[in-house]
Amino acid sequence: MILAAPTGRAAKRMTETTDKEASTLHRLLEIGKIDEDSLYKNTSNYEGAPIDADVIIVDEVSMVDMFLLSYLLKCIYQGTKLVLVGDVDQLASVGPGSVLKDLINSGEIATIHLDKIFRQAAKSKIILNAHKVNNGEAFIKKGEEEDTNEDFFFIKETSQEKMLAQVVSLCTGRLEKYGNYDFFQNIQVLSPTKKGMLRDKRVK
């Protein structure tokens, strides 16, 4: 059995969880040192080393693009079982294609859908609101649903200046009562834009 994932972090997590060595797909396919742009232009010419395994399990498949999956399939012997694990609502691939979503929607492969959540508490507003977003429903806001944890906040602002002020205020003290931790080691700020004062960049 071979375990693999599209990123080093995901592969490391697989190793920690299973006590079996996992590798990145690039290392498994021996394409880590090759320029990916040239591979994308010459997909028909790529010949990777055959993967000798009865079962190959790939995690975080939502992050796998059409080219990477194509390379993988070219390296698998006929008869090898390929198990793809992922969440179509998680981070998408940087490269082209929605591989996991398209495979599931095709109805051509056996699919098992897991609906029990283990990562956070069952009463977490993060979980409840994630499902509501997927269903096109409104958020559960602070103070609503008294039998749930206060671990989700939605703050609506219309100007970049106010948005920035909110982020700075939250990260420098306001969140302290919700967790006793080192802010700069445990807080991550994500932004959907690369321009303007709210652009996504690493703070130095």
Tab-separated table of C-alpha atoms in Angstrom:
chain	number	residue	atom	x	y	z
A	1	MET	CA	0.000	0.000	0.000
A	2	ILE	CA	1.251	3.491	-0.881
A	3	LEU	CA	0.040	6.722	0.768
A	4	ALA	CA	0.369	10.060	-1.021
A	5	ALA	CA	-0.931	13.638	-0.968
A	6	PRO	CA	-0.476	16.772	-3.103
A	7	THR	CA	1.370	18.739	-0.397
A	8	GLY	CA	4.129	18.018	2.090
A	9	ARG	CA	1.935	19.054	5.017
A	10	ALA	CA	-0.844	16.663	4.010
A	11	ALA	CA	1.654	13.837	3.516
A	12	LYS	CA	3.151	14.489	6.947
A	13	ARG	CA	-0.323	14.407	8.499
A	14	MET	CA	-1.022	11.044	6.834
A	15	THR	CA	2.228	9.671	8.252
A	16	GLU	CA	1.384	10.900	11.753
A	17	THR	CA	-2.135	9.443	11.613
A	18	THR	CA	-1.332	6.049	10.103
A	19	ASP	CA	2.245	5.430	11.324
A	20	LYS	CA	3.078	4.589	7.699
A	21	GLU	CA	5.324	6.682	5.499
A	22	ALA	CA	3.462	8.926	3.044
A	23	SER	CA	4.961	10.977	0.231
A	24	THR	CA	3.917	13.882	-1.928
A	25	LEU	CA	2.554	13.029	-5.354
A	26	HIS	CA	5.445	14.885	-6.977
A	27	ARG	CA	8.000	12.765	-5.152
A	28	LEU	CA	6.053	9.588	-5.859
A	29	LEU	CA	5.891	10.430	-9.570
A	30	GLU	CA	9.487	11.704	-9.633
A	31	ILE	CA	8.517	15.068	-11.105
A	32	GLY	CA	9.571	17.289	-8.223
A	33	LYS	CA	12.666	18.641	-9.977
A	34	ILE	CA	10.998	19.120	-13.356
A	35	ASP	CA	9.544	22.452	-14.460
A	36	GLU	CA	5.778	21.998	-14.147
A	37	ASP	CA	5.071	24.538	-16.896
A	38	SER	CA	6.922	22.366	-19.405
A	39	LEU	CA	5.039	19.316	-18.169
A	40	TYR	CA	1.700	21.032	-18.724
A	41	LYS	CA	2.693	21.738	-22.328
A	42	ASN	CA	3.895	18.184	-22.986
A	43	THR	CA	1.514	15.957	-21.061
A	44	SER	CA	1.414	13.300	-23.787
A	45	ASN	CA	5.203	12.893	-23.625
A	46	TYR	CA	5.464	12.416	-19.872
A	47	GLU	CA	6.501	8.948	-18.783
A	48	GLY	CA	6.912	8.447	-15.051
A	49	ALA	CA	8.293	5.469	-13.198
A	50	PRO	CA	5.659	2.707	-12.802
A	51	ILE	CA	4.254	2.499	-9.272
A	52	ASP	CA	4.289	-1.073	-7.998
A	53	ALA	CA	1.494	-1.260	-5.411
A	54	ASP	CA	-1.711	-3.171	-4.787
A	55	VAL	CA	-3.435	-0.100	-3.310
A	56	ILE	CA	-2.652	3.613	-3.634
A	57	ILE	CA	-4.442	6.040	-1.298
A	58	VAL	CA	-4.309	9.744	-2.192
A	59	ASP	CA	-5.546	12.316	0.329
A	60	GLU	CA	-6.632	15.967	-0.217
A	61	VAL	CA	-7.628	15.204	-3.823
A	62	SER	CA	-9.536	18.499	-4.110
A	63	MET	CA	-6.055	20.070	-4.485
A	64	VAL	CA	-5.017	17.751	-7.343
A	65	ASP	CA	-5.313	19.247	-10.825
A	66	MET	CA	-6.072	17.378	-14.053
A	67	PHE	CA	-2.423	17.131	-15.120
A	68	LEU	CA	-1.197	15.659	-11.849
A	69	LEU	CA	-3.954	13.054	-11.839
A	70	SER	CA	-3.158	12.239	-15.465
A	71	TYR	CA	0.495	11.603	-14.574
A	72	LEU	CA	-0.571	9.406	-11.667
A	73	LEU	CA	-2.891	7.283	-13.796
A	74	LYS	CA	-0.141	6.775	-16.403
A	75	CYS	CA	2.129	5.317	-13.710
A	76	ILE	CA	-0.347	2.825	-12.227
A	77	TYR	CA	-0.402	-0.794	-13.301
A	78	GLN	CA	-3.702	-2.272	-14.458
A	79	GLY	CA	-5.375	-3.893	-11.458
A	80	THR	CA	-4.004	-1.472	-8.866
A	81	LYS	CA	-6.739	-0.105	-6.603
A	82	LEU	CA	-6.779	3.696	-6.403
A	83	VAL	CA	-8.548	5.287	-3.412
A	84	LEU	CA	-9.117	9.041	-3.669
A	85	VAL	CA	-9.934	10.918	-0.446
A	86	GLY	CA	-11.007	14.544	-0.297
A	87	ASP	CA	-13.640	17.198	0.229
A	88	VAL	CA	-14.994	19.149	-2.762
A	89	ASP	CA	-15.704	22.081	-0.419
A	90	GLN	CA	-12.074	22.320	0.677
A	91	LEU	CA	-9.177	24.149	-0.982
A	92	ALA	CA	-9.256	23.761	-4.760
A	93	SER	CA	-6.287	22.993	-6.994
A	94	VAL	CA	-4.064	25.809	-8.224
A	95	GLY	CA	-3.831	24.143	-11.629
A	96	PRO	CA	-6.727	23.575	-14.048
A	97	GLY	CA	-9.698	21.310	-13.438
A	98	SER	CA	-12.019	20.348	-10.582
A	99	VAL	CA	-10.912	16.735	-10.588
A	100	LEU	CA	-12.565	15.425	-7.435
A	101	LYS	CA	-15.862	17.221	-8.001
A	102	ASP	CA	-16.067	16.097	-11.624
A	103	LEU	CA	-15.277	12.483	-10.732
A	104	ILE	CA	-18.027	12.409	-8.106
A	105	ASN	CA	-20.574	14.143	-10.341
A	106	SER	CA	-19.835	11.749	-13.207
A	107	GLY	CA	-21.441	8.876	-11.317
A	108	GLU	CA	-18.896	6.538	-12.944
A	109	ILE	CA	-16.940	5.671	-9.808
A	110	ALA	CA	-17.983	4.218	-6.464
A	111	THR	CA	-18.297	7.072	-3.961
A	112	ILE	CA	-18.656	7.045	-0.173
A	113	HIS	CA	-19.804	10.273	1.487
A	114	LEU	CA	-18.807	10.790	5.141
A	115	ASP	CA	-21.162	13.071	7.061
A	116	LYS	CA	-19.949	12.734	10.662
A	117	ILE	CA	-17.636	15.557	11.763
A	118	PHE	CA	-14.777	14.832	14.175
A	119	ARG	CA	-12.451	17.825	13.889
A	120	GLN	CA	-14.427	20.329	15.974
A	121	ALA	CA	-17.082	19.971	18.633
A	122	ALA	CA	-20.530	19.030	17.368
A	123	LYS	CA	-21.948	22.319	18.668
A	124	SER	CA	-19.394	24.511	16.916
A	125	LYS	CA	-20.821	27.489	15.009
A	126	ILE	CA	-17.934	27.064	12.540
A	127	ILE	CA	-19.330	23.704	11.489
A	128	LEU	CA	-22.955	24.816	11.479
A	129	ASN	CA	-22.183	27.916	9.411
A	130	ALA	CA	-19.991	25.989	6.972
A	131	HIS	CA	-22.970	23.758	6.197
A	132	LYS	CA	-25.262	26.781	5.923
A	133	VAL	CA	-22.925	28.469	3.410
A	134	ASN	CA	-22.908	25.313	1.283
A	135	ASN	CA	-26.712	25.258	1.417
A	136	GLY	CA	-27.074	28.965	0.583
A	137	GLU	CA	-28.465	29.825	4.026
A	138	ALA	CA	-27.757	32.755	6.369
A	139	PHE	CA	-25.134	32.587	9.138
A	140	ILE	CA	-25.931	31.790	12.747
A	141	LYS	CA	-24.692	34.966	14.432
A	142	LYS	CA	-23.356	35.695	17.894
A	143	GLY	CA	-26.035	35.251	20.553
A	144	GLU	CA	-28.193	33.023	18.365
A	145	GLU	CA	-28.534	29.295	19.056
A	146	GLU	CA	-27.678	29.432	22.779
A	147	ASP	CA	-26.737	25.743	22.875
A	148	THR	CA	-23.706	26.304	20.600
A	149	ASN	CA	-20.134	27.491	21.115
A	150	GLU	CA	-19.208	31.115	20.445
A	151	ASP	CA	-16.370	30.271	18.052
A	152	PHE	CA	-17.626	32.089	14.945
A	153	PHE	CA	-18.036	35.832	14.333
A	154	PHE	CA	-19.294	37.707	11.296
A	155	ILE	CA	-18.398	41.411	11.259
A	156	LYS	CA	-19.764	43.412	8.340
A	157	GLU	CA	-17.773	46.445	7.216
A	158	THR	CA	-17.922	48.402	3.951
A	159	SER	CA	-14.586	50.250	3.917
A	160	GLN	CA	-11.076	48.834	3.740
A	161	GLU	CA	-9.948	51.144	6.542
A	162	LYS	CA	-12.552	49.753	8.953
A	163	MET	CA	-11.872	46.177	7.864
A	164	LEU	CA	-8.155	46.616	8.533
A	165	ALA	CA	-8.853	48.191	11.918
A	166	GLN	CA	-11.074	45.229	12.857
A	167	VAL	CA	-8.403	42.695	11.872
A	168	VAL	CA	-5.681	44.511	13.823
A	169	SER	CA	-7.931	44.879	16.862
A	170	LEU	CA	-8.935	41.209	16.836
A	171	CYS	CA	-5.366	39.975	16.427
A	172	THR	CA	-3.882	42.200	19.128
A	173	GLY	CA	-6.203	41.493	22.031
A	174	ARG	CA	-9.926	41.122	21.395
A	175	LEU	CA	-9.652	37.389	20.713
A	176	GLU	CA	-7.707	36.750	23.920
A	177	LYS	CA	-10.757	35.728	25.954
A	178	TYR	CA	-11.544	32.996	23.415
A	179	GLY	CA	-8.183	31.268	23.760
A	180	ASN	CA	-5.047	31.526	25.858
A	181	TYR	CA	-2.433	31.336	23.112
A	182	ASP	CA	0.365	33.237	21.436
A	183	PHE	CA	-1.418	35.365	18.836
A	184	PHE	CA	1.439	35.666	16.368
A	185	GLN	CA	2.099	31.916	16.449
A	186	ASN	CA	-1.517	30.758	16.275
A	187	ILE	CA	-3.522	33.306	14.275
A	188	GLN	CA	-3.699	33.248	10.491
A	189	VAL	CA	-5.339	36.033	8.484
A	190	LEU	CA	-6.632	35.160	5.010
A	191	SER	CA	-7.601	37.767	2.433
A	192	PRO	CA	-9.340	37.196	-0.926
A	193	THR	CA	-7.473	40.008	-2.671
A	194	LYS	CA	-3.900	40.742	-3.736
A	195	LYS	CA	-4.443	44.483	-4.160
A	196	GLY	CA	-5.151	47.343	-1.791
A	197	MET	CA	-4.480	47.673	1.926
A	198	LEU	CA	-6.154	44.323	2.605
A	199	ARG	CA	-3.966	42.401	0.176
A	200	ASP	CA	-2.825	38.939	1.206
A	201	LYS	CA	0.799	39.206	2.310
A	202	ARG	CA	3.020	37.861	5.064
A	203	VAL	CA	3.580	40.305	7.930
A	204	LYS	CA	7.297	40.862	8.584
